[in-house]
Short mmCIF file of C-alpha atoms and ligand atoms in Angstrom, two decimals:
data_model
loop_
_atom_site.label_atom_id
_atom_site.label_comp_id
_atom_site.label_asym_id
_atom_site.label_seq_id
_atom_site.Cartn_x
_atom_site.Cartn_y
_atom_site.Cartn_z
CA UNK O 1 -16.56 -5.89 25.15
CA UNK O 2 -14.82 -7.02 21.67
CA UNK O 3 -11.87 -8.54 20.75
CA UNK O 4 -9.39 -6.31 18.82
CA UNK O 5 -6.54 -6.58 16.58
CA UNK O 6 -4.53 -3.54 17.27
CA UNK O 7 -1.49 -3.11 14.70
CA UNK O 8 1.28 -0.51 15.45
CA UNK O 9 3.25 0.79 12.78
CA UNK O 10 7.09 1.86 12.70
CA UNK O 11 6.89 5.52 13.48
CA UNK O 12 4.45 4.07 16.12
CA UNK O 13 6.77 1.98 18.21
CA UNK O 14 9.95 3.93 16.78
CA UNK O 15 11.50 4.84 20.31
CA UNK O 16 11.29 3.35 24.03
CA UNK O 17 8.88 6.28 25.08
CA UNK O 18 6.76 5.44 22.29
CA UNK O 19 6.74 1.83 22.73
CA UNK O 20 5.81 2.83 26.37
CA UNK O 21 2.69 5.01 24.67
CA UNK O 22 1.53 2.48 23.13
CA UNK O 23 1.68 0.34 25.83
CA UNK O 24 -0.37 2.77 27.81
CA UNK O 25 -3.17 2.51 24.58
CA UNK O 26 -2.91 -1.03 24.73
CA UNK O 27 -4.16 -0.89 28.64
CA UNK O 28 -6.90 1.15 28.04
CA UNK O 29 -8.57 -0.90 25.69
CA UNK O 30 -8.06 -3.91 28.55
CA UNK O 31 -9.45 -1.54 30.91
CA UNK O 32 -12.52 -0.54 28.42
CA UNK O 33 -12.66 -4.96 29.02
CA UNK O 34 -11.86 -5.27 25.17
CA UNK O 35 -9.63 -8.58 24.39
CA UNK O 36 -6.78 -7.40 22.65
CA UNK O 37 -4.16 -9.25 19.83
CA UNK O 38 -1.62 -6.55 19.02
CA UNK O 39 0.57 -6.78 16.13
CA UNK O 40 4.04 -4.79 15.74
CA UNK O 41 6.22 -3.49 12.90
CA UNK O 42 10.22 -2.48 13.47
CA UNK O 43 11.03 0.93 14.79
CA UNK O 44 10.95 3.19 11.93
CA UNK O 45 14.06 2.88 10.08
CA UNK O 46 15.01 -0.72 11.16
CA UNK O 47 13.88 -2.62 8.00
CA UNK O 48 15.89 -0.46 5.89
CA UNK O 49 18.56 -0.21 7.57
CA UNK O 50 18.97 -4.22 7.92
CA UNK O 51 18.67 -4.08 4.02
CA UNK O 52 21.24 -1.52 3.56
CA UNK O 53 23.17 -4.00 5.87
CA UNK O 54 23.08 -6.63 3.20
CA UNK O 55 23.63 -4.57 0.38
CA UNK O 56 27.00 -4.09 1.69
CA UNK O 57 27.99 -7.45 1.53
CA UNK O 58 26.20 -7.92 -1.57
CA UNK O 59 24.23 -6.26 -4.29
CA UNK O 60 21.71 -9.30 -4.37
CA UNK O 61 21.47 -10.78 -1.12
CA UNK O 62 19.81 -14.32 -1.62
CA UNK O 63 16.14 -14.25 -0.62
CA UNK O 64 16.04 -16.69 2.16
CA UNK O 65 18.73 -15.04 4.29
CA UNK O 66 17.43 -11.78 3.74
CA UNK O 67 14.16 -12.56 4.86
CA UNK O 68 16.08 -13.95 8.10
CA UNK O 69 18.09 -10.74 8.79
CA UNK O 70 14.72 -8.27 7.69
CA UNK O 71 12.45 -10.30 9.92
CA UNK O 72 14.74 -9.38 13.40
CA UNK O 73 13.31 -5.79 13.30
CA UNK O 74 9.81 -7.13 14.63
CA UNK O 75 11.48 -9.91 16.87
CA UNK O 76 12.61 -6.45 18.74
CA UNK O 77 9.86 -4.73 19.15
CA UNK O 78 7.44 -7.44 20.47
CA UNK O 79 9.88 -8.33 23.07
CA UNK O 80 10.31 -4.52 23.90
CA UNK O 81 6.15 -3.81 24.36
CA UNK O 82 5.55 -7.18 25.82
CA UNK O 83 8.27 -6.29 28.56
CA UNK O 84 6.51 -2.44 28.65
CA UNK O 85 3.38 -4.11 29.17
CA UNK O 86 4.81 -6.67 31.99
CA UNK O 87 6.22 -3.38 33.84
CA UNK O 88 3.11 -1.91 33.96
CA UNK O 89 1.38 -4.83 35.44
CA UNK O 90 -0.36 -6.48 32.81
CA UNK O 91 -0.26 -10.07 31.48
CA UNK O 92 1.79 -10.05 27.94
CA UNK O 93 3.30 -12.60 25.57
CA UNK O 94 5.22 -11.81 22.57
CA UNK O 95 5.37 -14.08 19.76
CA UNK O 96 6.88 -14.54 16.32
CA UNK O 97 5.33 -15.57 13.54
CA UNK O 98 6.90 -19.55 13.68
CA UNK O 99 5.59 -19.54 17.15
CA UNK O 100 1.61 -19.13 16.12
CA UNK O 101 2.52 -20.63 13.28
CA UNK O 102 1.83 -18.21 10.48
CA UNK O 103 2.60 -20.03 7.40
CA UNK O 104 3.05 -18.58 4.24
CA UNK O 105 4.46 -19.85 0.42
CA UNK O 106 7.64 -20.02 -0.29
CA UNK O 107 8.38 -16.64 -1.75
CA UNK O 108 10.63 -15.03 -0.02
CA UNK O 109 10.58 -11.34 0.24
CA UNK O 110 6.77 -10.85 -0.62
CA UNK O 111 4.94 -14.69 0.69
CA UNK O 112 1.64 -15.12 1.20
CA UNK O 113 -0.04 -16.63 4.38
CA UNK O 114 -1.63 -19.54 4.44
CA UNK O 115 -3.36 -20.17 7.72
CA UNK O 116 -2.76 -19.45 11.02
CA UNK O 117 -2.86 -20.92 14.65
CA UNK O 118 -5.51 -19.27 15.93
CA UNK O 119 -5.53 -21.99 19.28
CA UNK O 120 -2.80 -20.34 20.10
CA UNK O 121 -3.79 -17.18 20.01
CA UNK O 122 -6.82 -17.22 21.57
CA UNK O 123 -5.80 -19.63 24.63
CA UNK O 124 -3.56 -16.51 25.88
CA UNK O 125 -6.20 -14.47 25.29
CA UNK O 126 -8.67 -16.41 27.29
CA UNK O 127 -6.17 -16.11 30.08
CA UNK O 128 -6.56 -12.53 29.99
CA UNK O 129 -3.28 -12.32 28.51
CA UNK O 130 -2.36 -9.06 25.61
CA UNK O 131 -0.70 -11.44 22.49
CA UNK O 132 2.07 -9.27 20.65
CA UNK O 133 2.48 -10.81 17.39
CA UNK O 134 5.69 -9.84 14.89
CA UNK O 135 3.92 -8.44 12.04
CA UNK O 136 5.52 -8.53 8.87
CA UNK O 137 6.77 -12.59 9.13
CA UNK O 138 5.60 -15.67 8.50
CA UNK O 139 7.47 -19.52 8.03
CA UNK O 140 6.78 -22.30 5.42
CA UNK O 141 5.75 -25.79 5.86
CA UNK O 142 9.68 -26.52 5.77
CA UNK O 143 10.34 -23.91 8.81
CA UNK O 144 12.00 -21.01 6.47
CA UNK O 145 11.60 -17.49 7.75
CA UNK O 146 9.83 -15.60 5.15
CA UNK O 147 8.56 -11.57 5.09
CA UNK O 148 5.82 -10.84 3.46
CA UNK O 149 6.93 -7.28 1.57
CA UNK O 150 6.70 -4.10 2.42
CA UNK O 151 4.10 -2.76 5.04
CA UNK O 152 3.39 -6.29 5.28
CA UNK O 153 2.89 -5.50 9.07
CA UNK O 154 -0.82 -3.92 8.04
CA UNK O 155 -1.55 -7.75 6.69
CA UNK O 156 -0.35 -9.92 9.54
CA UNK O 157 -2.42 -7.71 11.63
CA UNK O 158 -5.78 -8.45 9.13
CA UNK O 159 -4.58 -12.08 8.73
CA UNK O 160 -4.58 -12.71 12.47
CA UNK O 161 -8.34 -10.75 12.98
CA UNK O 162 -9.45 -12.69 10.04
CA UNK O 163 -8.53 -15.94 11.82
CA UNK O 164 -9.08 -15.15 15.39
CA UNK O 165 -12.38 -13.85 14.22
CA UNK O 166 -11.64 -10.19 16.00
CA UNK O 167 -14.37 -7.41 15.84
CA UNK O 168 -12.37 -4.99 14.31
CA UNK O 169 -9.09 -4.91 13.41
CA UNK O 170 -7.56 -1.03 13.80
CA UNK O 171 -4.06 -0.05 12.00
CA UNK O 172 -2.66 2.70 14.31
CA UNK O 173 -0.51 4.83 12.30
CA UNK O 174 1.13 8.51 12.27
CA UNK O 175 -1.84 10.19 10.54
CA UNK O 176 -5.38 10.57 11.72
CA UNK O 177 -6.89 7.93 8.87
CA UNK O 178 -7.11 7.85 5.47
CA UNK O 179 -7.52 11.37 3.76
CA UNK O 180 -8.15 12.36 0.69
CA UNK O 181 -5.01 12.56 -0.58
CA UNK O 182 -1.72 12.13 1.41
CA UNK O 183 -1.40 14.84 3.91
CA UNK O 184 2.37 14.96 3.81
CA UNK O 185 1.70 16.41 0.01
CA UNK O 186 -1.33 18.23 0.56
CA UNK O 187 -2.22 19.90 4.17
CA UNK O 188 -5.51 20.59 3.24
CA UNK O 189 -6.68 16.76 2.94
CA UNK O 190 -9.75 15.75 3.77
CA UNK O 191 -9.72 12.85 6.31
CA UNK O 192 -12.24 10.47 5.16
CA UNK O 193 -14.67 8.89 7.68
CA UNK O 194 -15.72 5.61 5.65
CA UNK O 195 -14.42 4.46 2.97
CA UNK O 196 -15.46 1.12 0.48
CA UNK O 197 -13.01 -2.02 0.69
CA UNK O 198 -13.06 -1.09 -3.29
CA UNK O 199 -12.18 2.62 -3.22
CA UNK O 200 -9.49 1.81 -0.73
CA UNK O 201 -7.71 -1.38 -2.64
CA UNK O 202 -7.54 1.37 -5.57
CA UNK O 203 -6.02 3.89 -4.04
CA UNK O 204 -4.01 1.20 -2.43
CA UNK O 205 -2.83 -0.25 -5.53
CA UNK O 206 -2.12 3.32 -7.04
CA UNK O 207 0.02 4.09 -4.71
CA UNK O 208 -1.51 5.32 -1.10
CA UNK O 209 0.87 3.85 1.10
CA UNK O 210 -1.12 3.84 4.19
CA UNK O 211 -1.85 0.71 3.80
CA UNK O 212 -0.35 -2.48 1.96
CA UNK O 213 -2.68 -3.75 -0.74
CA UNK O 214 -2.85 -7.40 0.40
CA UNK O 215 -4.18 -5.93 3.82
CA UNK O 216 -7.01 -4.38 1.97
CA UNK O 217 -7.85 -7.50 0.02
CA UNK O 218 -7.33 -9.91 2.80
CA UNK O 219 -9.94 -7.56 4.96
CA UNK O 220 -12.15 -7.12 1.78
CA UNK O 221 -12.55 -10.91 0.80
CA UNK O 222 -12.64 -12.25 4.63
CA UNK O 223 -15.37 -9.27 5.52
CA UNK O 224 -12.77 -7.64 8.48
CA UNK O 225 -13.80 -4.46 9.65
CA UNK O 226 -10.26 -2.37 9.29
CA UNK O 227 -9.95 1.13 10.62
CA UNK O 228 -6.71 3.41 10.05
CA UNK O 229 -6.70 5.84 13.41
CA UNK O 230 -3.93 7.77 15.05
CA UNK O 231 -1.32 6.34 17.68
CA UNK O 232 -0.59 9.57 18.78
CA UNK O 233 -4.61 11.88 18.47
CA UNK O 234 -7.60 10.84 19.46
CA UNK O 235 -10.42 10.29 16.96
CA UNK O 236 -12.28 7.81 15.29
CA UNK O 237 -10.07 7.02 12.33
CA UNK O 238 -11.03 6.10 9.20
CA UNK O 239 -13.62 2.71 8.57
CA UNK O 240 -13.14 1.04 5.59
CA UNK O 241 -15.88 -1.57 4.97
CA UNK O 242 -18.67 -2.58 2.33
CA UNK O 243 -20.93 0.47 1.22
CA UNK O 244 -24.02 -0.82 3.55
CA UNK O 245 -25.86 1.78 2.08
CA UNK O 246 -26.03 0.36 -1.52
CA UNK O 247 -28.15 2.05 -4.10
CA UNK O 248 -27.23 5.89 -2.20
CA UNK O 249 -25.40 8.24 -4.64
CA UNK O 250 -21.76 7.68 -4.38
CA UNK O 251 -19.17 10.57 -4.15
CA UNK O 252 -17.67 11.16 -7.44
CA UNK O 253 -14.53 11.12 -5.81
CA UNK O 254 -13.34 9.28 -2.81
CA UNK O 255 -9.19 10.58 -3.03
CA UNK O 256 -6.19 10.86 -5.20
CA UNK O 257 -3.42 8.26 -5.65
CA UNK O 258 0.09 8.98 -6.73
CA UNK O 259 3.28 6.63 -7.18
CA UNK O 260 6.72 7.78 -7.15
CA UNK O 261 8.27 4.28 -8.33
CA UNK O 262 7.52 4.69 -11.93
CA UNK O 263 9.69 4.35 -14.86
CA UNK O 264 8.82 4.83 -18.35
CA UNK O 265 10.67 2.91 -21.70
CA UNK O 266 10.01 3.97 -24.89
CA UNK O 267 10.80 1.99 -28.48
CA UNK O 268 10.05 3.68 -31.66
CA UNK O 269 10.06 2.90 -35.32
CA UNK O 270 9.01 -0.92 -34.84
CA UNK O 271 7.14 -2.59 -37.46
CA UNK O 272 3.14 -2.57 -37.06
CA UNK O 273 3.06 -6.23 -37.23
CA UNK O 274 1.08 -9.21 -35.17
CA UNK O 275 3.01 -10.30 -32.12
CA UNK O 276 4.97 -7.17 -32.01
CA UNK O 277 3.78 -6.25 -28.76
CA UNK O 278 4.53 -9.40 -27.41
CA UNK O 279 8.11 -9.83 -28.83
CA UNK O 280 8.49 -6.33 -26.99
CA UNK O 281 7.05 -7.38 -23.77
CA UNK O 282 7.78 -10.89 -24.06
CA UNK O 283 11.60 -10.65 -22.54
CA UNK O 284 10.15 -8.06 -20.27
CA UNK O 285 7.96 -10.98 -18.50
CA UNK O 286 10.53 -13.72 -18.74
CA UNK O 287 12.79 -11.06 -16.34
CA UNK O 288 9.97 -11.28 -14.35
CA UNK O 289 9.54 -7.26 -14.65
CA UNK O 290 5.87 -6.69 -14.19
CA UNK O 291 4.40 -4.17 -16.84
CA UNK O 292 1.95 -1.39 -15.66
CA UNK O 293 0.21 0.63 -18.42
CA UNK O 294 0.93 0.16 -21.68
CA UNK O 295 0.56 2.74 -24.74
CA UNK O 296 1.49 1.96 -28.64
CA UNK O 297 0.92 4.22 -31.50
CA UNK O 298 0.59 3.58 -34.79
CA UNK O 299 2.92 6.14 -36.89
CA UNK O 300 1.37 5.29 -40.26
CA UNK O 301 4.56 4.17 -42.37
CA UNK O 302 3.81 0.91 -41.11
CA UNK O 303 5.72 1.17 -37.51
CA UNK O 304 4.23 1.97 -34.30
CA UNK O 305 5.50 2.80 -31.21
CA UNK O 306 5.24 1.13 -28.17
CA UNK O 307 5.74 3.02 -24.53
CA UNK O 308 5.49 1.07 -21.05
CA UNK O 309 5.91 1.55 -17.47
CA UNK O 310 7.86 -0.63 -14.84
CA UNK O 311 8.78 -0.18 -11.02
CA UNK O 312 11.44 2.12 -11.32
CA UNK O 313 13.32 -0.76 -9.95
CA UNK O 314 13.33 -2.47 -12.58
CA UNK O 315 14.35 0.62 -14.56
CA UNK O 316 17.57 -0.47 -15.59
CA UNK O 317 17.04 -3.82 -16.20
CA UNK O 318 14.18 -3.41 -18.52
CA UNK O 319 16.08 -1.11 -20.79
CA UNK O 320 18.85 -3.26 -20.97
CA UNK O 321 17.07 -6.14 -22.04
CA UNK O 322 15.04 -3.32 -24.89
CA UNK O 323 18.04 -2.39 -25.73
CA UNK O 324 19.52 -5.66 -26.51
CA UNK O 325 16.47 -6.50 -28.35
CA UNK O 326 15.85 -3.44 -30.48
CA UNK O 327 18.09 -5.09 -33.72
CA UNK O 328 16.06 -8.23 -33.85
CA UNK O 329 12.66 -5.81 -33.27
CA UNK O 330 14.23 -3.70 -35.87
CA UNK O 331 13.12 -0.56 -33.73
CA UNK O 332 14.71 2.72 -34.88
CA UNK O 333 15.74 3.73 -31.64
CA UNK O 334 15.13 3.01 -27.51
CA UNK O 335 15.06 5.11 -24.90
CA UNK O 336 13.85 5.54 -21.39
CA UNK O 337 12.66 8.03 -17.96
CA UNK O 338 12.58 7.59 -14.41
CA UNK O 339 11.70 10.79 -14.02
CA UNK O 340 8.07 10.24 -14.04
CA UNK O 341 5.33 10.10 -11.49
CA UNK O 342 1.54 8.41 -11.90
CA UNK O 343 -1.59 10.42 -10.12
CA UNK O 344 -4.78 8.93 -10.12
CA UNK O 345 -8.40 9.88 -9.08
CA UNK O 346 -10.69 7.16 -7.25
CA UNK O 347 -14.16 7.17 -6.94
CA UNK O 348 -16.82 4.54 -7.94
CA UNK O 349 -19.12 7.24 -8.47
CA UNK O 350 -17.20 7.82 -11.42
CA UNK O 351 -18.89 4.72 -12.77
CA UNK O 352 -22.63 6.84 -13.34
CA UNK O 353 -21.01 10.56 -13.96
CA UNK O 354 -19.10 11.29 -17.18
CA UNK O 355 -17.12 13.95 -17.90
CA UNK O 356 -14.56 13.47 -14.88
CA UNK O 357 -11.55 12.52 -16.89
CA UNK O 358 -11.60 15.75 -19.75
CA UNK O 359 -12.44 17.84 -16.14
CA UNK O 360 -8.33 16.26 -14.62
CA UNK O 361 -7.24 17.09 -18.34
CA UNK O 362 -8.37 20.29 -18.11
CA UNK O 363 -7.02 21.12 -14.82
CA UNK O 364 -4.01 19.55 -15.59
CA UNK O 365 -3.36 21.71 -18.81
CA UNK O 366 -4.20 24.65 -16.98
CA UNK O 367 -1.73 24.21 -15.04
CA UNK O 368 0.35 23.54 -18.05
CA UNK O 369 1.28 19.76 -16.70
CA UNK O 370 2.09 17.77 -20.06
CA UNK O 371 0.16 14.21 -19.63
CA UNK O 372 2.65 11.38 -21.56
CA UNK O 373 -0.05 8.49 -20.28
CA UNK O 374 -3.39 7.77 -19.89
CA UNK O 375 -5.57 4.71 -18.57
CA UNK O 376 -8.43 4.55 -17.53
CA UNK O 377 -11.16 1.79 -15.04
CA UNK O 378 -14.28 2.19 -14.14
CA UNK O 379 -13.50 3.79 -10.89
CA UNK O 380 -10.19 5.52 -11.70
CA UNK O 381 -8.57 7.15 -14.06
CA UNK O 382 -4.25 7.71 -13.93
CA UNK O 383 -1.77 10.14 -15.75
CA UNK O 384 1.57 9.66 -16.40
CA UNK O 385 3.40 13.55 -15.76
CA UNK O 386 6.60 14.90 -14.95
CA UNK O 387 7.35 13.62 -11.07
CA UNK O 388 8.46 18.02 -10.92
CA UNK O 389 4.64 18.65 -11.68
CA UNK O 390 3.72 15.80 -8.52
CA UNK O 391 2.73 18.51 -5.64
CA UNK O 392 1.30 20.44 -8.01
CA UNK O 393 -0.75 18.57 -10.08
CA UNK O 394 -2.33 16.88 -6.77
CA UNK O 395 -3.05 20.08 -5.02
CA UNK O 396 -4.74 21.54 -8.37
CA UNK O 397 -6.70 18.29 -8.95
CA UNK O 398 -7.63 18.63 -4.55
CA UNK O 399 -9.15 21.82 -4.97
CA UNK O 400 -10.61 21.77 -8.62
CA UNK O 401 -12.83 18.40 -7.48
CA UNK O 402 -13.70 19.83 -4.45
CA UNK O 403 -12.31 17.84 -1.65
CA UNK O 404 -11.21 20.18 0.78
CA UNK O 405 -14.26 21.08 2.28
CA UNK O 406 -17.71 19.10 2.42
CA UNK O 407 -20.11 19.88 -0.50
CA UNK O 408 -23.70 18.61 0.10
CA UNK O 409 -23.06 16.04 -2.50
CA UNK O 410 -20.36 14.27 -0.36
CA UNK O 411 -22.42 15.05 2.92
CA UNK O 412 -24.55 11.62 3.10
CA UNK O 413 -22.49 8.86 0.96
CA UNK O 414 -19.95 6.30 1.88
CA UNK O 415 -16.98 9.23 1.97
CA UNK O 416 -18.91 11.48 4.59
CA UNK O 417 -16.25 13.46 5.73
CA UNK O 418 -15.65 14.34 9.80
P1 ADP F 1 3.21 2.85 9.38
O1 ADP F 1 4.66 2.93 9.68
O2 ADP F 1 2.35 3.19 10.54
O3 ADP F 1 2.81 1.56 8.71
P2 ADP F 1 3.14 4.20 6.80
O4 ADP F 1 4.24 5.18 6.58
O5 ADP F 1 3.27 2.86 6.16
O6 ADP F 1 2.93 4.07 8.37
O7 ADP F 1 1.74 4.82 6.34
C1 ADP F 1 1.31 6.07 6.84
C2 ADP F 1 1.65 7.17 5.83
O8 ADP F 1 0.87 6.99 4.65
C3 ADP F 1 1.28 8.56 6.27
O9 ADP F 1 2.31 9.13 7.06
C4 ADP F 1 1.05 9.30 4.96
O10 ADP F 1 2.14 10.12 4.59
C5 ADP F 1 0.93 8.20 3.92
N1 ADP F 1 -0.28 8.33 3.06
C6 ADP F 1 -0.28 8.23 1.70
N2 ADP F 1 -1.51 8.42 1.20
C7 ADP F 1 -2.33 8.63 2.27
C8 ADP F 1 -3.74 8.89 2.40
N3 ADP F 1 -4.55 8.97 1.34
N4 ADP F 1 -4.24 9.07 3.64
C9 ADP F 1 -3.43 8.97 4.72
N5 ADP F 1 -2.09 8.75 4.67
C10 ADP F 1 -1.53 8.59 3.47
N1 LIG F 2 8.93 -3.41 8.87
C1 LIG F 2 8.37 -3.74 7.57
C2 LIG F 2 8.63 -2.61 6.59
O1 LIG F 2 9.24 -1.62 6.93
C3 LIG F 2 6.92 -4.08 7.63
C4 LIG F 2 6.00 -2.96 8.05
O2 LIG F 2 6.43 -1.93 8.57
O3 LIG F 2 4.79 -3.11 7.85
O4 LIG F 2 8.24 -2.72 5.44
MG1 MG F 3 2.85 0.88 6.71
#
């Protein structure tokens, strides 16, 4: 018997007949005698939808009250499988995230949590009650709703294992696990039977949208055992947890990453100077416009030029602001794309094989995909292309490093496949 932190996703709980499915998963688990916290996103489509809502009344809705109207899409659904699970006989309790006091910062839209009421929690679940927690929400010291960003569901649901000290905490989602790339791009995946809190925060952060990257560092520093597994097909999911098995040979390559919300800006002509780079950049930060990977070249008459990347969000903005700033930067001329997509390769056993990164060039230029950007870590390495080359240069990349089927190399590591 354990006690579980079950998290259901959008697509998960998207309709009453799925709400009632997942109900029905949530009583087996009782009936296997496992305690069980679940956690719930909206119905698929609700969170946007309330945003497009308040982008009618204003192009900048002001944080607070967004966070107020965003937040209602999990207030729904908890209510919704709490009554499901009532109506099938068993003991439930929804809850929002004021009411087991989940307290974040103050930043609305994407807050971090601070500490939760675990009491609370657990005295339910001593009474043999199922807790449904609102994922997604939290409150500050002063009582202000607050969300905590996108797919912020996945880290209420580590956040509450983490403090109710569950035994596993599994993120139930409209895939089978985490694969080696995204299935929806390429069918021929691989889905991944372990994977390292590392590997996973990488492809994470590069854009692998199965789960939020907070989740995967909450989980990673607090030691949570998180597993991705389907709501709707059985199977064993994915386990992402330390590599127990230090000192093994790693696979070279756990998965590729890719990120549609790029945006590229471009200044030319600027002189080679000190602080150029941050009289460029500087104006950039103060708009509070994070910067991804940088690239400046030195053109040898004494000017350089300097190309960055931003959320293409923050597309707009940043060239405005460039653009106002090329006279006093004396830059020749500035320009922009948001045409452009980043693909990355993860694998910490890139750290003891070389040779990996002119192997993606390779395949990339046979496949006559220009690279604009490189950057390298120790266990990744990301190109800026075309976002018409995306499909493409993933599938290419799948199949030239060998992750469709299992090799013997990949047989007995961390990245075993199933
Ligand atoms: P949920 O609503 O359950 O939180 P998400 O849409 O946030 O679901 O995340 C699941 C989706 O993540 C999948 O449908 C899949 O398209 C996408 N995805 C991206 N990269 C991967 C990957 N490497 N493995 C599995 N799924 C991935
Ligand atoms: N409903 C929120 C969103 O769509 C949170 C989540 O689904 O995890 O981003
Ligand atoms: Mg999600």
């Amino acid at each position: 018997m354990a006690l579980l932190v079950q998290k259901f996703g959008g697509t998960s709980v998207g309709s009453i007949s799925k709400i009632q499915h997942v109900a029905d998963k949530v009583i087996s688990a009782r009936e296997q005698g496992h305690d069980v916290v679940v956690v719930v996103s909206a119905m698929s489509g609700e969170t946007n939808r309330l945003i497009d809502l308040a982008k009618e009344i204003s192009t900048a809705p002001p944080p607070r009250e967004l966070d107020v109207l965003v937040s209602t899409g999990e207030q729904v659904t908890i209510a919704l499988l709490s009554m499901a699970l009532i109506e099938k006989g068993h003991s439930a309790c929804s809850y929002t995230g004021t009411q087991i006091s989940l307290l974040t910062d103050d930043v609305h839209g994407k807050a971090r949590i601070r500490s939760i009421n675990s009491e609370r929690i657990l005295t339910d679940v001593k009474k043999g009650c199922v807790v449904v927690v609102a994922g997604f929400q939290g409150v500050t010291d002063e009582g202000h709703i607050t969300t905590l960003g996108r797919g912020g569901s996945d880290t209420s649901a580590v956040a509450v294992a983490a403090a109710i000290n569950a035994d596993e905490c599994q993120i139930y989602t409209d895939v089978k696990g985490v694969y080696t790339t995204d299935p929806r791009i390429e069918p021929k995946a691989r889905l991944l039977k372990k994977i390292t809190f590392e590997e996973m925060l990488e492809m994470a952060s590069l854009g692998s949208k199965v789960l939020q990257i907070r989740a995967v560092e909450f989980a990673g520093k607090h030691n949570v055992p998180l597993r991705v597994l389907s709501t709707f097909e059985e199977g064993e999911g994915t386990l992402i947890n330390y590599d127990e098995e230090g000192g093994m040979e790693q696979a070279l390559i756990s998965g590729i990453a890719f990120n549609r919300d790029e945006a590229q800006i471009t200044i030319t002509g600027v002189p080679d100077k000190p602080g150029i780079a941050f009289q460029i950049l500087g104006p950039i930060a103060k708009a509070n416009i994070e910067v991804d990977m940088i690239v400046q070249n030195v053109a040898g008459d004494e000017t350089t030029d300097f190309t960055f990347t931003v959320h293409r969000n923050d597309y707009d903005r940043s060239l405005e602001i460039l653009k106002k700033h090329a006279v006093e930067l004396q830059a020749e001329d500035v320009s922009g794309d948001d045409t452009i997509v980043k693909v990355s390769m993860v694998g910490v056993g890139m750290r003891s094989h070389a040779g990996i990164a002119s192997k993606m060039f390779e395949v990339l230029s046979k496949e006559s995909i220009n690279i604009r950007m490189i950057s390298t870590s120790e266990i990744k390495i990301s190109v800026i292309i075309d976002e018409k080359y995306l499909e493409l240069a993933v599938r290419a990349l799948h199949s030239a490093f060998d992750l469709e089927e299992p090799s013997p190399q990949n047989e007995e590591n961390s990245l075993s496949e199933t």
